[in-house]
Coordinates of C-alpha atoms and ligand atoms in Angstrom, one line a residue:
X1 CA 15.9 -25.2 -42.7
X2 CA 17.1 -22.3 -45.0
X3 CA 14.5 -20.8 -47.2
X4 CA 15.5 -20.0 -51.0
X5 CA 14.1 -16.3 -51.3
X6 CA 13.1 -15.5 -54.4
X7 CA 14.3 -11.6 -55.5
X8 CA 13.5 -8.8 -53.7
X9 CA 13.0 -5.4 -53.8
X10 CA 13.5 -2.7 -50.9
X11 CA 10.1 -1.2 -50.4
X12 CA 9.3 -1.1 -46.8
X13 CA 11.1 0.9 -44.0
X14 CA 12.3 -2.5 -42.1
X15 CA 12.4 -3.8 -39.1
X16 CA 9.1 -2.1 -38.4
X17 CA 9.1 -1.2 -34.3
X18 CA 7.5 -3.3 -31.9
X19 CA 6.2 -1.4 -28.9
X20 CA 4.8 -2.3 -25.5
X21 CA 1.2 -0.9 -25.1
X22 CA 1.5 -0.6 -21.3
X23 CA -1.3 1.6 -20.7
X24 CA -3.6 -0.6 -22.8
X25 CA -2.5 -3.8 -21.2
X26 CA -3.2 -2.4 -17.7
X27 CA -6.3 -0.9 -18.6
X28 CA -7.6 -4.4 -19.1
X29 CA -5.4 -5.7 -16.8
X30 CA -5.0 -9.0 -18.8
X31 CA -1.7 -9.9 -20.7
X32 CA 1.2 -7.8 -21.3
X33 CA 0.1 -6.2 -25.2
X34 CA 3.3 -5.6 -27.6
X35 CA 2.2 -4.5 -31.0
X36 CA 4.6 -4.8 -34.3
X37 CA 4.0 -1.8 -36.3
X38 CA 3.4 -3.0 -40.2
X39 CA 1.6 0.1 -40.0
X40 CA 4.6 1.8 -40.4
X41 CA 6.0 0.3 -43.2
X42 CA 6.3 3.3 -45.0
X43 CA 4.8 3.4 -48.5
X44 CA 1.7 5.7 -49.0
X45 CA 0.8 5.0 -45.4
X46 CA 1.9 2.0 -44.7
X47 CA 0.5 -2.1 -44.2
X48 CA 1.2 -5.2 -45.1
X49 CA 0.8 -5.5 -48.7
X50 CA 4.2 -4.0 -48.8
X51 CA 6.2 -6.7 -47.5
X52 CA 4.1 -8.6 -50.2
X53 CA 4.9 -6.4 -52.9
X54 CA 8.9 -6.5 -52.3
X55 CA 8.7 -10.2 -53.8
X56 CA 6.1 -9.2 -56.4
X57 CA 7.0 -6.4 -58.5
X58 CA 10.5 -7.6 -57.9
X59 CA 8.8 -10.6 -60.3
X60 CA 7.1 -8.2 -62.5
X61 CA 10.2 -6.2 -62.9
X62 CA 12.8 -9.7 -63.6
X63 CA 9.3 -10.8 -66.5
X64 CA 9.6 -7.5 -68.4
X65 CA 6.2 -6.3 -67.2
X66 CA 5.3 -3.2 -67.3
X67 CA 1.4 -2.7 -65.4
X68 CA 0.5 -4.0 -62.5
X69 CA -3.1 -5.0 -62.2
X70 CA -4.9 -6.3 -59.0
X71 CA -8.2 -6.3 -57.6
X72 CA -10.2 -5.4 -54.0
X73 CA -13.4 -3.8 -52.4
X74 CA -13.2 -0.1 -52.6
X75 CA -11.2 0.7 -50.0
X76 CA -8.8 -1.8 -50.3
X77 CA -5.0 -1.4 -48.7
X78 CA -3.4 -3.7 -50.9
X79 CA -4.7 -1.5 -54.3
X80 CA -3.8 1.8 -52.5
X81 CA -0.4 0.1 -51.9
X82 CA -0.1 -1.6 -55.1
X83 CA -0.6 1.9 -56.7
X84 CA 2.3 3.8 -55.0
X85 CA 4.7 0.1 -55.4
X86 CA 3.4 0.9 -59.2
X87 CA 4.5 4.6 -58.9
X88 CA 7.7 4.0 -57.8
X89 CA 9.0 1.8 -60.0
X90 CA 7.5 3.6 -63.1
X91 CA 4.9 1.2 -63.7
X92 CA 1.4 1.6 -65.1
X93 CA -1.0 0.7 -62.7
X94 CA -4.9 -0.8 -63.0
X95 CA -6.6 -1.3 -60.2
X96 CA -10.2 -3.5 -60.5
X97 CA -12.8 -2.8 -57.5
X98 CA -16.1 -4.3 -56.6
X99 CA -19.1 -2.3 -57.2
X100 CA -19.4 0.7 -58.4
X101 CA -18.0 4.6 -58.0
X102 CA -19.2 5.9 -54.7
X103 CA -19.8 9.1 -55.0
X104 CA -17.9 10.9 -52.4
X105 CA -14.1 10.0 -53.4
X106 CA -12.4 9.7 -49.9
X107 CA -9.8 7.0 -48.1
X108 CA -7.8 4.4 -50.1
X109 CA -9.7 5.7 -53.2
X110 CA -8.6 9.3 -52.9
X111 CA -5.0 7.8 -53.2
X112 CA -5.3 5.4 -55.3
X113 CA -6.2 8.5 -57.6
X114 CA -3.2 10.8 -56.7
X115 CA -1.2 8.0 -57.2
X116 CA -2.0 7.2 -61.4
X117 CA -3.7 3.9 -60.9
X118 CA -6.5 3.1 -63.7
X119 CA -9.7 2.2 -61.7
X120 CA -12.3 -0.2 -63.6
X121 CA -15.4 -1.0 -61.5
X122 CA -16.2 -4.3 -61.9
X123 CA -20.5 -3.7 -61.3
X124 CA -22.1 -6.9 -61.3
X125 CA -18.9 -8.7 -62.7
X126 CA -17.1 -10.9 -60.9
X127 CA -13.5 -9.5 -59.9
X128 CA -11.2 -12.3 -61.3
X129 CA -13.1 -12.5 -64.4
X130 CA -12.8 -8.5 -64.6
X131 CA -9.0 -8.5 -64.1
X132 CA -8.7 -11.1 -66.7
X133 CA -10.5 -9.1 -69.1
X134 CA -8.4 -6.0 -68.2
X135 CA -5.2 -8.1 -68.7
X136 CA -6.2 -9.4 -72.0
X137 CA -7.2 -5.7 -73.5
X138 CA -3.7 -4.7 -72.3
X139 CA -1.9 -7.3 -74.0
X140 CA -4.1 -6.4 -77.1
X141 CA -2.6 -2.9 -76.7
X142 CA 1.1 -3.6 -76.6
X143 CA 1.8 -3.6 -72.9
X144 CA 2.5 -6.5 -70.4
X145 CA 0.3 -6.8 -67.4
X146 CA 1.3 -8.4 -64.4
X147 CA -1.5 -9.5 -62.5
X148 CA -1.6 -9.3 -58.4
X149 CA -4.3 -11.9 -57.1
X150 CA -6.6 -10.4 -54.3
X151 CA -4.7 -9.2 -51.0
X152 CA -1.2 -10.0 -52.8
X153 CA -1.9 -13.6 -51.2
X154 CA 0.4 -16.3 -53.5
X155 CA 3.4 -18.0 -52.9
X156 CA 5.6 -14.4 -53.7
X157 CA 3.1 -12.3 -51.2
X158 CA 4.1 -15.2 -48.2
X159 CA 7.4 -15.5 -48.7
X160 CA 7.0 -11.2 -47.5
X161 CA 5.9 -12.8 -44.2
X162 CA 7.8 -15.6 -44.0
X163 CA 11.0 -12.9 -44.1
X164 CA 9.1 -10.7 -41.3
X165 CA 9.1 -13.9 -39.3
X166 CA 13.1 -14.0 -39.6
X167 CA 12.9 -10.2 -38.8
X168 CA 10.5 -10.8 -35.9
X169 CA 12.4 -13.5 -34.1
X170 CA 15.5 -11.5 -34.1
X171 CA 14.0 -8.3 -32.7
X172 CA 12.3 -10.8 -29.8
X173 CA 16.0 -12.3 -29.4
X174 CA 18.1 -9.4 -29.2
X175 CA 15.2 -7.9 -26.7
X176 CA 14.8 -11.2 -24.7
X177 CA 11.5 -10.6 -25.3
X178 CA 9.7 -13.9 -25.3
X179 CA 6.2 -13.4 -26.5
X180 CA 3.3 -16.2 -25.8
X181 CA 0.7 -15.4 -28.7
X182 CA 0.7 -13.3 -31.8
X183 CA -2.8 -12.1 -32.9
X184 CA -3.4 -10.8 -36.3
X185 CA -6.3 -10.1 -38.5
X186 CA -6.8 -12.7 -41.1
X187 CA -8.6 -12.3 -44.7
X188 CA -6.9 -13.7 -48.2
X189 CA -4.4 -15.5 -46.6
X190 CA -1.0 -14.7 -47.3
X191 CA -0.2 -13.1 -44.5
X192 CA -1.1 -15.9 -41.9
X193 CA 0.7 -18.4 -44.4
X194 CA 3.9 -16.5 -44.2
X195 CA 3.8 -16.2 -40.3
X196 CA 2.7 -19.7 -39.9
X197 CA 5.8 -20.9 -42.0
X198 CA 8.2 -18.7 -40.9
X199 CA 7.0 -19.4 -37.5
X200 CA 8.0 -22.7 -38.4
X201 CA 10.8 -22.2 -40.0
X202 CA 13.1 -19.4 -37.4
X203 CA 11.7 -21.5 -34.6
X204 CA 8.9 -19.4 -32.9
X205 CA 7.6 -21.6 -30.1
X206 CA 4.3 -19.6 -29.1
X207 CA 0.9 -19.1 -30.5
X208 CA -0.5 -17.7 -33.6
X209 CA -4.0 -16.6 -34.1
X210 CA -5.8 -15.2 -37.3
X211 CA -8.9 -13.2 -36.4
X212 CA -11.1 -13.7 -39.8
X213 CA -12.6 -10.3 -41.0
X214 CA -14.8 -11.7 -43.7
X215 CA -14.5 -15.9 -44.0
X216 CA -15.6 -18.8 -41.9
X217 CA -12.6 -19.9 -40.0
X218 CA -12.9 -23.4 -41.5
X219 CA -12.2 -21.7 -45.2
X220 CA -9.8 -19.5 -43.9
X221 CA -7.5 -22.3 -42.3
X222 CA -7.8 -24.1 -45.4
X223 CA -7.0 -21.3 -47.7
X224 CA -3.7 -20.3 -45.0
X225 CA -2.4 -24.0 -44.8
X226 CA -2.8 -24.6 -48.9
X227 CA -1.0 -21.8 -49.3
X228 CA 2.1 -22.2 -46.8
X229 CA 2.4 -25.8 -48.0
X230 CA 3.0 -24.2 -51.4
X231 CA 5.1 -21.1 -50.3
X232 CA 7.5 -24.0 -48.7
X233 CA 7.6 -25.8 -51.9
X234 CA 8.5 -22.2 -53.3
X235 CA 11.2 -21.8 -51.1
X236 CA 13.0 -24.8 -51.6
X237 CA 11.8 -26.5 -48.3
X238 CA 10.3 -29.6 -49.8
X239 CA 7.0 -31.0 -48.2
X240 CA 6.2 -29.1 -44.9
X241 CA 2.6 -29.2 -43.4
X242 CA 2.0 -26.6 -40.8
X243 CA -1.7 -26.8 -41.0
X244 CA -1.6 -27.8 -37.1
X245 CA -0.4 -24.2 -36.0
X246 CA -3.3 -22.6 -38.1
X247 CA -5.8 -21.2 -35.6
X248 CA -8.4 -18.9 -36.6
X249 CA -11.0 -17.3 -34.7
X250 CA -14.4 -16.4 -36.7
X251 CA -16.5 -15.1 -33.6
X252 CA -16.1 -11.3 -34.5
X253 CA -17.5 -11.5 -38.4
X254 CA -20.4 -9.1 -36.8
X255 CA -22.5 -7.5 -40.0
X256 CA -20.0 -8.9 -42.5
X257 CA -16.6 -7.6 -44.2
X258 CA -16.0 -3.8 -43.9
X259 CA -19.1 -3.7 -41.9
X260 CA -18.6 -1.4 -39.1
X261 CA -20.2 -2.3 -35.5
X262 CA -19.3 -1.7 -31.6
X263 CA -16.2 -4.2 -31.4
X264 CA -14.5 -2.2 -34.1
X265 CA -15.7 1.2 -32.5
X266 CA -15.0 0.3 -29.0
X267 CA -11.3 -1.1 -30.1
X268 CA -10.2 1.6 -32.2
X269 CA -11.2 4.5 -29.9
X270 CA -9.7 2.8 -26.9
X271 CA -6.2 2.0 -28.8
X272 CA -6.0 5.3 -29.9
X273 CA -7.0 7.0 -26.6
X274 CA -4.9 4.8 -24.4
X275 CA -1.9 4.8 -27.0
X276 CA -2.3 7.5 -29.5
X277 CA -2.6 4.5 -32.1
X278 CA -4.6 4.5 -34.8
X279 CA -6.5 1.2 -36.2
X280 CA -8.4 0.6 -39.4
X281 CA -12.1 -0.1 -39.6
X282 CA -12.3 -2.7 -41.9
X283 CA -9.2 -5.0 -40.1
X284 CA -7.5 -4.2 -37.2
X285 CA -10.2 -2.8 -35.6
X286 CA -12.2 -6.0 -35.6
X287 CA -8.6 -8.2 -34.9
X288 CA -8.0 -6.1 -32.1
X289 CA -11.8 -6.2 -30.6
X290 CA -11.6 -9.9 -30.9
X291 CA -8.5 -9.9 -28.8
X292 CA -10.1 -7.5 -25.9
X293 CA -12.8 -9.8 -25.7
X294 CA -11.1 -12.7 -25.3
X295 CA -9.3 -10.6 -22.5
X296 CA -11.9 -9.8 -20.9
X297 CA -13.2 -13.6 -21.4
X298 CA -9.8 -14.8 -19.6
X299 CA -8.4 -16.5 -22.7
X300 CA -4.9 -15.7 -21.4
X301 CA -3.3 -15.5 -18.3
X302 CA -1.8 -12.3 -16.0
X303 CA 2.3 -12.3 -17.0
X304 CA 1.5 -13.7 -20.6
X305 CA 2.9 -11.3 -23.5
X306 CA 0.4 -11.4 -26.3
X307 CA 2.1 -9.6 -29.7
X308 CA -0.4 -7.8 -31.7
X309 CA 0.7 -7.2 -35.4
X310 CA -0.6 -4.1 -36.5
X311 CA -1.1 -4.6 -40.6
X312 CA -2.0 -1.3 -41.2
X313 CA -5.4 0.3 -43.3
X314 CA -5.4 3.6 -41.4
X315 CA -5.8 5.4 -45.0
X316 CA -9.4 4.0 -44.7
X317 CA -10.4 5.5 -41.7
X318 CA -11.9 8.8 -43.5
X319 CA -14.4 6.9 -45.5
X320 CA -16.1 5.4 -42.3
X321 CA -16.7 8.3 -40.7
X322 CA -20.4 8.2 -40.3
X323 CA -19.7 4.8 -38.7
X324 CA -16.9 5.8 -36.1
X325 CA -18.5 9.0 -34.8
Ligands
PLP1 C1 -5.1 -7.2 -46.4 C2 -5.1 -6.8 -44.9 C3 -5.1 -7.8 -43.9 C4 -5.2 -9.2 -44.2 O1 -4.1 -9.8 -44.8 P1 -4.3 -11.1 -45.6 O2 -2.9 -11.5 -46.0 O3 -5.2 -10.8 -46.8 O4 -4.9 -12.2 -44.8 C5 -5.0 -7.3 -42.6 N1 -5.0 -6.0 -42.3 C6 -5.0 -5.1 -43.2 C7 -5.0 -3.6 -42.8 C8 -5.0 -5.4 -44.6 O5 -5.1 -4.4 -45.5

């Protein structure tokens, strides 16, 4: 099975590390914890919108486009990174958020300012409808939006993990590193689509699970396996199903999306005080509280190697202050 990438451009700083976190994992004394640092992907601080946006803009870029236009909650990671993929590539940038202007400017929305993006608060509007609206004033005007669905999450955004899947499995080959599980935190899709597929695809034989940070797990799996059955299609694979390898866990939702409680607290103090990493509030945190919990419930074994991929939003950590301290 060889995948037909569409064109790309060179964005992120790749391979992004993977590290053991030894004095995490014997702190619980569960499995041995790696973690694979899409934190560190390099473009205005990093995530995992940018593997995404190496396929996209490479597409806005081959249609003649000339603004990028996406949509997110206020501290989104995709706009921030959107906005700097924008920058660098000389592109205008509009960027349509839920709600409306807080008034302390801080996190993913003090970048997405120093980096030109247009913001439009959408108010009582829904998003879609607002980035549509957006797209057709633009058009009115002369230019040529490209328009970025919500969390980069189409065909182009999973092919960006289907790829890291290729990158993965040759960092775990050339490190004889076999790892049992990879755990991740799960929201629009493309992300567990593209490591689902590639999974499939490069041959990885363990476990993948998507920790939901906002959906029930039944619309997540749906959403991921929709959308790697079309990312295959996209790639010149034909029909492939993987919807049997989707797992998603929805028992750490807590007060809602971006809704701060003691699992996210808990996990990002301990990471950062055990490791001297840093998680986000609104995903990793919860992703990797879900995982110490099911530690601490047993769900793995002493001698099993759980991979944790770390998909950044540490530029949001500022605006949750109130919440962490
Ligand atoms: C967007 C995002 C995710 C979720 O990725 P999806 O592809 O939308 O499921 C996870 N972590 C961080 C930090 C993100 O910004």
């Amino acid at each position: 099975m060889k995948p037909n990438y569409p064109k790309r451009l060179h964005i992120a700083q790749l391979p992004t590390p993977i590290e053991p976190l030894e004095r995490l994992s014997k702190h619980l004394g569960g499995p041995d914890i790696f973690i694979k640092r899409d934190d560190q992907t390099g473009l205005a601080t990093g995530g995992n919108k940018t593997r995404k946006l190496e396929f996209l803009v490479a597409d806005a870029l081959a249609q003649g486009c000339d603004h990028l236009i996406t949509t997110g909650a206020p501290q989104s990671n995709h706009c921030r990174q959107t906005a700097a993929a924008a920058a660098r590539y000389g592109l205008n940038c509009t960027l349509v958020l839920s709600g409306e202007e807080p008034s302390l400017v801080t996190g993913n929305h003090l970048l997405d300012k120093l980096l030109g993006a247009h913001i439009n608060w959408v108010g009582s509007q829904p998003r879609n409808e607002a980035m549509d609206d957006v797209c057709a004033e633009l058009r009115r005007m002369g230019q040529k939006p490209y328009q970025i669905p919500l969390g980069g999450s189409n065909v182009l955004g999973a092919a960006g993990y289907v790829l890291a899947m290729k990158e993965l499995t040759e960092q775990l080959n050339a490190q004889s590193l076999n790892i049992d599980f990879i755990v991740f935190a799960s929201s629009s899709g493309g992300t567990q689509a593209g490591i689902v597929l590639g999974a499939e695809i490069y041959g990885f034989r363990g476990q993948m699970l998507g920790i939901s940070v906002d959906h029930p797990a039944e619309a997540v799996k749906t959403q991921v396996a929709a959308l790697a059955t079309a990312a295959a299609t996209h790639l010149g694979l034909g029909q492939l199903s993987v919807a049997d390898r989707v797992n998603v866990n929805d028992d750490y939702l807590g007060g809602g999306y971006a809704v701060v409680g003691q699992t996210e607290r808990e996990a990002i103090r301990l990471v950062a005080q055990k490791e001297g990493v840093l998680l986000d509030p609104v995903y990793t945190g919860r992703a990797m509280g879900g995982l110490i919990d099911l530690i601490r419930w047993g769900a793995f074994t002493r001698g099993q190697r759980v991979l944790f991929w770390h998909t950044g939003g540490t530029a949001a950590l500022p605006a949750f202050t109130d919440k962490l301290l």
